[in-house]
Tab-separated table of C-alpha atoms in Angstrom:
chain	number	residue	atom	x	y	z
I	17	VAL	CA	40.344	-89.942	24.893
I	18	LEU	CA	37.708	-92.387	25.690
I	19	ALA	CA	35.200	-91.134	23.105
I	20	PRO	CA	36.630	-93.092	19.844
I	21	ARG	CA	36.873	-95.875	22.061
I	22	LEU	CA	33.349	-95.830	22.940
I	23	ASP	CA	32.215	-95.280	19.574
I	24	ALA	CA	34.180	-98.459	18.522
I	25	LEU	CA	32.498	-100.537	21.415
I	26	ALA	CA	29.028	-99.815	19.781
I	27	LEU	CA	29.997	-102.341	17.162
I	28	GLY	CA	30.418	-105.000	19.967
I	29	THR	CA	33.582	-106.050	21.904
I	30	LEU	CA	35.055	-108.690	19.161
I	31	LYS	CA	34.821	-105.859	16.390
I	32	ALA	CA	36.039	-103.097	18.814
I	33	ARG	CA	39.166	-105.355	19.918
I	34	SER	CA	39.786	-106.000	16.007
I	35	LEU	CA	39.879	-102.472	15.438
I	36	GLY	CA	42.715	-102.025	18.243
I	37	VAL	CA	40.514	-101.106	21.224
I	38	ALA	CA	41.953	-102.346	24.569
I	39	VAL	CA	38.449	-103.261	25.430
I	40	GLY	CA	38.916	-104.389	29.153
I	41	ALA	CA	40.838	-101.293	30.095
I	42	THR	CA	38.201	-99.050	28.285
I	43	GLN	CA	35.383	-100.592	29.854
I	44	THR	CA	37.151	-100.521	33.376
I	45	VAL	CA	38.032	-96.488	32.824
I	46	ALA	CA	34.785	-95.742	31.505
I	47	PHE	CA	32.856	-97.342	34.627
I	48	LEU	CA	35.140	-95.757	36.956
I	49	ALA	CA	34.712	-92.291	35.476
I	50	ALA	CA	31.054	-92.572	35.336
I	51	THR	CA	30.884	-93.875	38.871
I	52	VAL	CA	32.910	-91.006	40.165
I	53	ALA	CA	31.067	-88.294	38.349
I	54	THR	CA	27.772	-89.775	39.599
I	55	VAL	CA	28.976	-90.019	43.371
I	56	ALA	CA	30.097	-86.453	42.917
I	57	ALA	CA	26.703	-85.170	41.505
I	58	VAL	CA	24.615	-87.035	44.129
I	59	LEU	CA	26.901	-85.863	46.709
I	60	VAL	CA	26.474	-82.176	45.815
I	61	ALA	CA	22.903	-82.123	44.532
I	62	GLY	CA	20.991	-85.111	46.123
I	63	SER	CA	19.407	-87.886	44.036
I	64	ILE	CA	17.331	-86.279	41.373
I	65	GLY	CA	15.849	-88.773	38.773
I	66	PHE	CA	15.563	-89.022	35.090
I	67	VAL	CA	18.178	-86.428	34.170
I	68	GLY	CA	21.113	-88.889	33.454
I	69	LEU	CA	18.452	-91.404	32.092
I	70	VAL	CA	16.886	-89.329	29.372
I	71	VAL	CA	19.432	-86.599	28.385
I	72	PRO	CA	21.921	-88.674	26.732
I	73	HIS	CA	19.361	-90.747	24.785
I	74	ALA	CA	17.386	-87.859	23.881
I	75	LEU	CA	20.790	-86.183	22.535
I	76	ARG	CA	21.508	-89.494	20.377
I	77	LEU	CA	18.131	-89.237	18.775
I	78	ALA	CA	18.848	-85.551	17.970
I	79	GLY	CA	21.749	-86.827	15.937
I	80	PHE	CA	24.646	-86.404	18.258
I	81	GLY	CA	25.654	-90.125	18.469
I	82	ASP	CA	29.407	-89.501	18.198
I	83	HIS	CA	30.947	-89.864	21.616
I	84	ARG	CA	33.243	-86.956	21.279
I	85	ARG	CA	30.408	-84.340	21.193
I	86	LEU	CA	27.699	-86.385	23.040
I	87	VAL	CA	29.670	-86.630	26.356
I	88	PRO	CA	30.335	-82.953	26.891
I	89	LEU	CA	26.844	-81.906	25.343
I	90	ALA	CA	25.017	-84.311	27.708
I	91	ALA	CA	26.878	-82.602	30.900
I	92	LEU	CA	25.687	-79.272	29.413
I	93	ALA	CA	22.095	-80.266	28.410
I	94	GLY	CA	21.725	-82.170	31.777
I	95	GLY	CA	22.840	-79.017	33.703
I	96	ALA	CA	20.645	-76.730	31.798
I	97	LEU	CA	17.564	-78.797	32.325
I	98	LEU	CA	18.384	-79.116	35.920
I	99	THR	CA	18.631	-75.380	36.202
I	100	ALA	CA	15.412	-74.830	34.329
I	101	ALA	CA	13.624	-77.430	36.608
I	102	ASP	CA	15.123	-75.941	39.825
I	103	THR	CA	13.898	-72.523	38.556
I	104	LEU	CA	10.315	-73.648	37.953
I	105	ALA	CA	10.422	-75.608	41.526
I	106	ARG	CA	11.158	-72.375	43.384
I	107	SER	CA	8.826	-70.143	41.498
I	108	VAL	CA	5.683	-72.191	41.007
I	109	VAL	CA	4.647	-72.399	44.572
I	110	ALA	CA	6.738	-69.614	45.977
I	111	PRO	CA	7.625	-69.217	48.897
I	112	LEU	CA	7.453	-72.825	49.119
I	113	GLU	CA	9.785	-75.034	47.117
I	114	PHE	CA	8.446	-77.932	44.940
I	115	PRO	CA	10.647	-80.899	44.799
I	116	VAL	CA	12.823	-80.829	41.828
I	117	GLY	CA	12.807	-84.467	41.308
I	118	ALA	CA	8.984	-84.418	40.681
I	119	ILE	CA	9.542	-81.832	37.712
I	120	THR	CA	12.399	-83.860	36.099
I	121	ALA	CA	10.291	-86.970	36.516
I	122	LEU	CA	7.399	-84.887	34.827
I	123	VAL	CA	9.803	-84.106	31.659
I	124	GLY	CA	11.758	-87.329	31.821
I	125	VAL	CA	8.707	-90.112	32.180
I	126	PRO	CA	7.283	-88.882	28.632
I	127	VAL	CA	10.484	-88.495	27.030
I	128	LEU	CA	11.468	-92.167	28.209
I	129	LEU	CA	8.300	-93.568	27.032
I	130	ALA	CA	8.652	-91.880	23.505
I	131	LEU	CA	12.301	-93.309	23.373
I	132	LEU	CA	11.010	-96.729	24.089
I	133	ALA	CA	8.352	-96.388	21.812
I	134	ARG	CA	10.940	-95.466	19.075
I	135	SER	CA	13.331	-98.067	19.666
I	136	ARG	CA	10.775	-100.748	18.670
G	155	MET	CA	53.583	-113.131	8.477
G	156	LEU	CA	50.856	-115.128	10.040
G	157	ALA	CA	51.123	-118.665	11.259
G	158	ALA	CA	49.163	-121.335	13.208
G	159	GLU	CA	51.410	-123.960	14.797
G	160	SER	CA	49.294	-127.263	15.564
G	161	VAL	CA	46.240	-125.265	16.447
G	162	THR	CA	43.275	-127.104	17.652
G	163	LEU	CA	39.829	-125.513	17.785
G	164	ALA	CA	36.969	-126.915	19.667
G	165	VAL	CA	33.533	-125.938	20.945
G	166	PRO	CA	32.019	-127.821	23.768
G	167	GLY	CA	31.579	-131.560	22.915
G	168	ARG	CA	33.043	-130.989	19.399
G	169	THR	CA	36.573	-130.568	17.940
G	170	LEU	CA	36.415	-128.499	14.994
G	171	VAL	CA	39.921	-128.661	13.765
G	172	ALA	CA	42.708	-130.902	15.171
G	173	GLY	CA	46.298	-129.822	14.909
G	174	MET	CA	46.419	-127.505	12.101
G	175	ASP	CA	49.632	-126.063	10.718
G	176	PHE	CA	48.902	-122.955	8.588
G	177	ARG	CA	51.151	-120.154	7.115
G	178	LEU	CA	49.859	-117.122	5.571
G	179	ALA	CA	52.304	-115.136	3.310
G	180	PRO	CA	52.166	-111.899	1.422
G	181	GLY	CA	50.018	-112.352	-1.804
G	182	ASP	CA	48.272	-115.359	-0.667
G	183	CYS	CA	44.620	-115.555	-1.273
G	184	CYS	CA	42.951	-118.448	0.713
G	185	ALA	CA	39.594	-119.767	0.880
G	186	VAL	CA	38.188	-121.553	3.844
G	187	LEU	CA	35.409	-123.851	2.965
G	188	GLY	CA	32.978	-126.099	4.856
G	189	LYS	CA	29.497	-126.857	5.902
G	190	ASN	CA	27.700	-124.550	8.560
G	191	GLY	CA	29.225	-125.223	11.897
G	192	ALA	CA	32.399	-126.619	10.432
G	193	GLY	CA	34.779	-124.042	12.173
G	194	LYS	CA	35.317	-121.481	9.507
G	195	THR	CA	34.527	-118.674	11.880
G	196	SER	CA	36.424	-120.109	14.645
G	197	LEU	CA	39.441	-120.377	12.479
G	198	LEU	CA	39.163	-116.720	11.367
G	199	LEU	CA	38.874	-115.635	14.903
G	200	ALA	CA	41.732	-117.645	16.220
G	201	LEU	CA	43.875	-116.351	13.408
G	202	ALA	CA	42.710	-112.662	14.373
G	203	GLY	CA	43.732	-113.077	18.014
G	204	LEU	CA	40.279	-112.509	19.121
G	205	ALA	CA	39.691	-116.415	20.280
G	206	ALA	CA	42.501	-118.520	22.066
G	207	PRO	CA	42.500	-121.889	20.171
G	208	ALA	CA	41.976	-124.845	22.592
G	209	ALA	CA	45.681	-125.962	21.960
G	210	GLY	CA	48.404	-124.428	19.660
G	211	THR	CA	49.630	-121.072	19.061
G	212	VAL	CA	48.911	-118.270	16.441
G	213	ARG	CA	51.847	-116.239	15.869
G	214	LEU	CA	52.301	-112.808	14.089
G	215	GLY	CA	55.791	-112.205	12.856
G	216	ASP	CA	57.599	-114.131	15.577
G	217	ALA	CA	55.807	-113.637	18.797
G	218	PRO	CA	52.395	-115.129	19.766
G	219	ILE	CA	49.542	-112.803	18.787
G	220	ALA	CA	48.164	-112.806	22.108
G	221	SER	CA	51.094	-111.125	23.488
G	222	ARG	CA	50.907	-108.221	21.184
G	223	PRO	CA	48.969	-104.986	21.910
G	224	ARG	CA	45.664	-104.934	20.215
G	225	ARG	CA	46.464	-101.820	18.374
G	226	GLU	CA	49.529	-102.938	16.724
G	227	VAL	CA	47.647	-106.228	15.776
G	228	ALA	CA	44.944	-104.030	14.399
G	229	ARG	CA	47.357	-102.316	12.072
G	230	ARG	CA	48.478	-105.670	10.657
G	231	ILE	CA	45.257	-107.845	10.717
G	232	GLY	CA	41.694	-106.786	9.850
G	233	ILE	CA	38.799	-109.026	10.053
G	234	LEU	CA	35.210	-108.740	8.529
G	235	LEU	CA	32.933	-110.243	11.034
G	236	GLN	CA	29.874	-112.001	10.134
G	237	ASP	CA	27.569	-110.094	12.521
G	238	GLU	CA	28.258	-107.244	14.813
G	239	THR	CA	26.232	-105.152	17.388
G	240	GLU	CA	23.691	-102.837	15.183
G	241	SER	CA	23.936	-100.040	17.681
G	242	PHE	CA	26.035	-97.609	15.951
G	243	TRP	CA	24.567	-94.020	15.932
G	244	GLY	CA	26.705	-92.134	13.437
G	245	THR	CA	26.654	-91.644	9.682
G	246	THR	CA	28.237	-94.109	7.282
G	247	LEU	CA	31.318	-91.945	6.923
G	248	ASP	CA	31.723	-92.172	10.851
G	249	TYR	CA	31.240	-95.990	10.891
G	250	ALA	CA	34.077	-96.151	8.130
G	251	LEU	CA	36.212	-93.749	9.834
G	252	LEU	CA	36.402	-96.142	13.092
G	253	GLY	CA	38.889	-98.146	10.805
G	254	ARG	CA	41.487	-95.181	11.329
G	255	PHE	CA	41.514	-96.076	15.256
G	256	ALA	CA	44.592	-97.987	15.220
G	257	HIS	CA	46.296	-95.391	12.929
G	258	ALA	CA	45.055	-92.045	14.484
G	259	PRO	CA	47.606	-89.998	15.964
G	260	ALA	CA	45.435	-88.050	18.596
G	261	ALA	CA	42.100	-88.455	20.137
G	262	PHE	CA	41.104	-84.831	19.543
G	263	GLY	CA	41.097	-82.631	16.447
G	264	ALA	CA	40.208	-83.060	12.997
G	265	ASP	CA	41.679	-86.129	10.963
G	266	PRO	CA	41.632	-84.976	7.187
G	267	ALA	CA	43.836	-87.865	5.913
G	268	GLY	CA	41.569	-90.289	7.634
G	269	GLU	CA	38.472	-88.577	6.111
G	270	ALA	CA	39.994	-88.807	2.931
G	271	ALA	CA	41.067	-92.246	3.303
G	272	ALA	CA	37.342	-93.109	4.414
G	273	ARG	CA	35.696	-91.140	1.504
G	274	SER	CA	37.757	-93.020	-1.108
G	275	ALA	CA	36.796	-96.453	0.776
G	276	LEU	CA	33.264	-95.787	0.575
G	277	ALA	CA	33.548	-94.955	-3.153
G	278	GLU	CA	35.543	-98.405	-3.727
G	279	VAL	CA	32.513	-100.088	-2.287
G	280	ASP	CA	29.974	-97.833	-4.264
G	281	LEU	CA	28.725	-96.213	-1.182
G	282	ALA	CA	30.024	-92.630	-1.929
G	283	ALA	CA	26.570	-91.498	-2.201
G	284	HIS	CA	25.588	-92.633	1.286
G	285	ALA	CA	28.418	-91.376	3.276
G	286	ALA	CA	26.095	-88.705	5.217
G	287	GLN	CA	23.402	-91.302	5.703
G	288	PRO	CA	23.019	-92.714	9.294
G	289	TYR	CA	24.495	-96.250	9.339
G	290	ARG	CA	21.312	-97.813	10.860
G	291	THR	CA	19.298	-96.718	8.058
G	292	LEU	CA	21.486	-98.821	5.520
G	293	SER	CA	20.270	-101.893	3.997
G	294	GLY	CA	21.799	-105.381	4.762
G	295	GLY	CA	23.950	-105.346	1.750
G	296	GLU	CA	24.834	-101.843	2.008
G	297	ARG	CA	25.881	-102.435	5.743
G	298	GLN	CA	27.977	-105.209	4.583
G	299	ARG	CA	29.864	-103.015	2.102
G	300	ALA	CA	30.183	-100.218	4.772
G	301	ARG	CA	32.104	-102.959	6.686
G	302	LEU	CA	34.312	-103.754	3.900
G	303	ALA	CA	34.941	-99.747	3.482
G	304	GLN	CA	35.865	-99.786	7.253
G	305	LEU	CA	38.433	-102.545	6.769
G	306	ILE	CA	39.875	-100.692	3.716
G	307	VAL	CA	40.551	-97.683	6.053
G	308	GLN	CA	42.194	-100.020	8.515
G	309	ALA	CA	44.332	-101.063	5.767
G	310	PRO	CA	45.874	-104.234	7.322
G	311	GLU	CA	48.308	-106.558	5.736
G	312	ALA	CA	46.236	-109.548	6.325
G	313	TRP	CA	42.605	-109.424	5.512
G	314	LEU	CA	40.380	-112.076	7.263
G	315	LEU	CA	36.805	-112.138	5.728
G	316	ASP	CA	34.020	-114.160	7.147
G	317	GLU	CA	31.548	-114.795	4.615
G	318	PRO	CA	32.364	-111.478	2.597
G	319	LEU	CA	29.536	-112.155	-0.064
G	320	ALA	CA	26.748	-112.251	2.646
G	321	HIS	CA	23.837	-110.219	1.795
G	322	LEU	CA	25.642	-108.778	-1.434
G	323	ASP	CA	23.989	-108.852	-5.004
G	324	LEU	CA	25.477	-110.551	-7.783
G	325	GLY	CA	27.214	-107.415	-9.082
G	326	HIS	CA	28.706	-106.323	-5.529
G	327	GLN	CA	29.681	-110.014	-5.145
G	328	ALA	CA	31.714	-109.825	-8.249
G	329	ALA	CA	33.185	-106.529	-7.314
G	330	THR	CA	34.205	-107.878	-3.730
G	331	MET	CA	36.003	-110.942	-5.322
G	332	ARG	CA	37.936	-108.520	-7.541
G	333	LEU	CA	38.752	-106.579	-4.563
G	334	ALA	CA	40.020	-109.581	-2.903
G	335	ALA	CA	41.890	-110.697	-5.845
G	336	ARG	CA	43.529	-106.920	-5.965
G	337	LEU	CA	44.516	-107.099	-2.497
G	338	ALA	CA	46.516	-110.432	-2.722
G	339	ALA	CA	48.073	-108.910	-5.932
G	340	ALA	CA	49.030	-105.911	-4.052
G	341	GLY	CA	51.122	-108.121	-1.550
G	342	GLY	CA	48.280	-108.284	1.081
G	343	ALA	CA	47.096	-111.564	2.309
G	344	VAL	CA	43.490	-112.879	2.402
G	345	VAL	CA	41.835	-115.521	4.115
G	346	MET	CA	38.040	-115.836	3.372
G	347	ALA	CA	35.329	-118.080	4.512
G	348	LEU	CA	33.021	-118.824	1.387
G	349	HIS	CA	30.112	-120.724	0.727
G	350	GLU	CA	30.799	-120.724	-2.872
G	351	PRO	CA	33.562	-122.958	-4.246
G	352	LEU	CA	32.952	-121.178	-7.728
G	353	TRP	CA	34.633	-118.056	-6.202
G	354	ALA	CA	37.086	-120.012	-4.457
G	355	ALA	CA	38.142	-121.551	-7.466
G	356	ARG	CA	38.230	-118.320	-9.664
G	357	VAL	CA	39.874	-115.886	-7.005
G	358	CYS	CA	41.847	-118.001	-4.616
G	359	SER	CA	45.009	-119.787	-4.998
G	360	ARG	CA	45.059	-121.969	-1.818
G	361	ALA	CA	42.008	-123.589	0.019
G	362	VAL	CA	41.297	-125.103	3.249
G	363	LEU	CA	38.534	-127.616	3.444
G	364	LEU	CA	37.192	-128.407	7.034
G	365	TYR	CA	35.476	-131.664	7.228
G	366	ASP	CA	33.722	-133.335	10.267
G	367	SER	CA	35.308	-134.137	13.467
G	368	GLY	CA	38.487	-132.017	13.150
G	369	ARG	CA	39.794	-133.373	9.861
G	370	PHE	CA	40.846	-130.963	7.281
G	371	GLN	CA	42.553	-130.704	3.920
G	372	GLU	CA	44.759	-127.630	2.514
G	373	GLY	CA	46.388	-127.074	-0.637
G	374	PRO	CA	46.410	-125.166	-4.084
G	375	VAL	CA	42.770	-124.889	-5.271
G	376	GLN	CA	43.318	-126.972	-8.433
G	377	ASP	CA	44.354	-130.042	-6.296
G	378	VAL	CA	42.034	-129.728	-3.571
G	379	LEU	CA	38.697	-128.333	-5.042
G	380	THR	CA	37.831	-131.648	-6.851
G	381	GLN	CA	34.334	-132.995	-7.273
G	382	SER	CA	34.968	-135.801	-4.799
G	383	ASN	CA	36.311	-133.721	-2.299
G	384	LEU	CA	33.569	-131.002	-2.372
G	385	GLU	CA	30.608	-133.818	-2.421
G	386	ARG	CA	32.370	-135.239	0.633
G	387	LEU	CA	32.770	-131.665	2.206
G	388	TYR	CA	29.134	-130.730	1.531
G	389	GLY	CA	27.548	-134.027	1.709
G	390	CYS	CA	25.604	-133.584	-1.489
G	391	ARG	CA	26.022	-134.866	-5.293
G	392	LEU	CA	27.512	-132.345	-7.449
G	393	GLU	CA	27.566	-132.116	-11.421
G	394	PRO	CA	30.693	-130.709	-13.050
G	395	ALA	CA	30.615	-127.676	-15.600
G	396	HIS	CA	33.995	-126.548	-17.085
G	397	ARG	CA	34.553	-123.130	-18.296
G	398	ASP	CA	37.843	-121.445	-19.313
G	399	GLY	CA	39.662	-124.419	-17.693
G	400	THR	CA	38.092	-123.373	-14.137
G	401	PRO	CA	36.330	-126.675	-12.970
G	402	LEU	CA	32.906	-125.486	-11.435
G	403	PHE	CA	30.664	-127.726	-9.914
G	404	LEU	CA	26.741	-127.402	-9.452
G	405	PRO	CA	24.376	-129.253	-7.237
G	406	ALA	CA	22.873	-132.083	-8.949
G	407	SER	CA	19.269	-131.463	-9.399
């Protein structure tokens, strides 16, 4: 339900309002939903950096800009990335466990830098 | 359909428009002329209900526009903004489709009627071949036409156009002005901020001139767009050039 409103908000708050979006309410709901999702993820898994930062932007670059597809895809791709990172973390130095955050950072930092370079 | 009642517009330290009464009826085509910073954009934003006037009220139908839900306002009033955030990631077709928001029945599922409307709107502004192209990669003039297409999809009763000719080449300027005339002839109401008195005289029935320090003048184009008024408005000397009975004025060299 939020997706088309978020698409419209990409044009700025004035234009979004003129298209019929209740901007204040949309921002409040989106902010609350993001907060709840983040808190839940951190409670379950602990804080693991770069996944949330990089995955949505990488998907946008790959051409999934429309929020109706972007939001569920970001959840799936983020989960997939974490699963892969976790598997790696458990296997490279088995029986010890490598910190997962280090692996996501290893993937995330170059992607983030590439994103920054592209946005110029 | 849309009325401003003793509306005063101001920016910090300056009154742009003092006590304006303005009524917009179906079939009207009205130009808003004035120097840079005279308040053209402020007037359009106030009429669209996007900025509250310093004093007075804007009414849509019989209720103040601020009291109406945005979705209902969007079905009746559309505005072409002078600039908007350019961070839209989708294609030109997606961009035009955002005009459907106020009409779309559901958030999920396909909207074939909307897509057909968006495609025909893109064709109307000569962008049919660019439908699948990412909006970000369009040129300035093409973006301006994509914004017009989005507004055509929104299909409001009142069309507020802030410098609709910006970035457009001569051929597309003429096409856009023909579009404005068509919209008014079909029972829409058009208000456009223009920098070209020439187009105002050709296309519009009425004009509002915004002078300095809150003064303004409103009336039929043939009464208002005179050489002395325009010289006073723009603060420069003009030379008349008549053609087909439409008075045209060129800056004196």
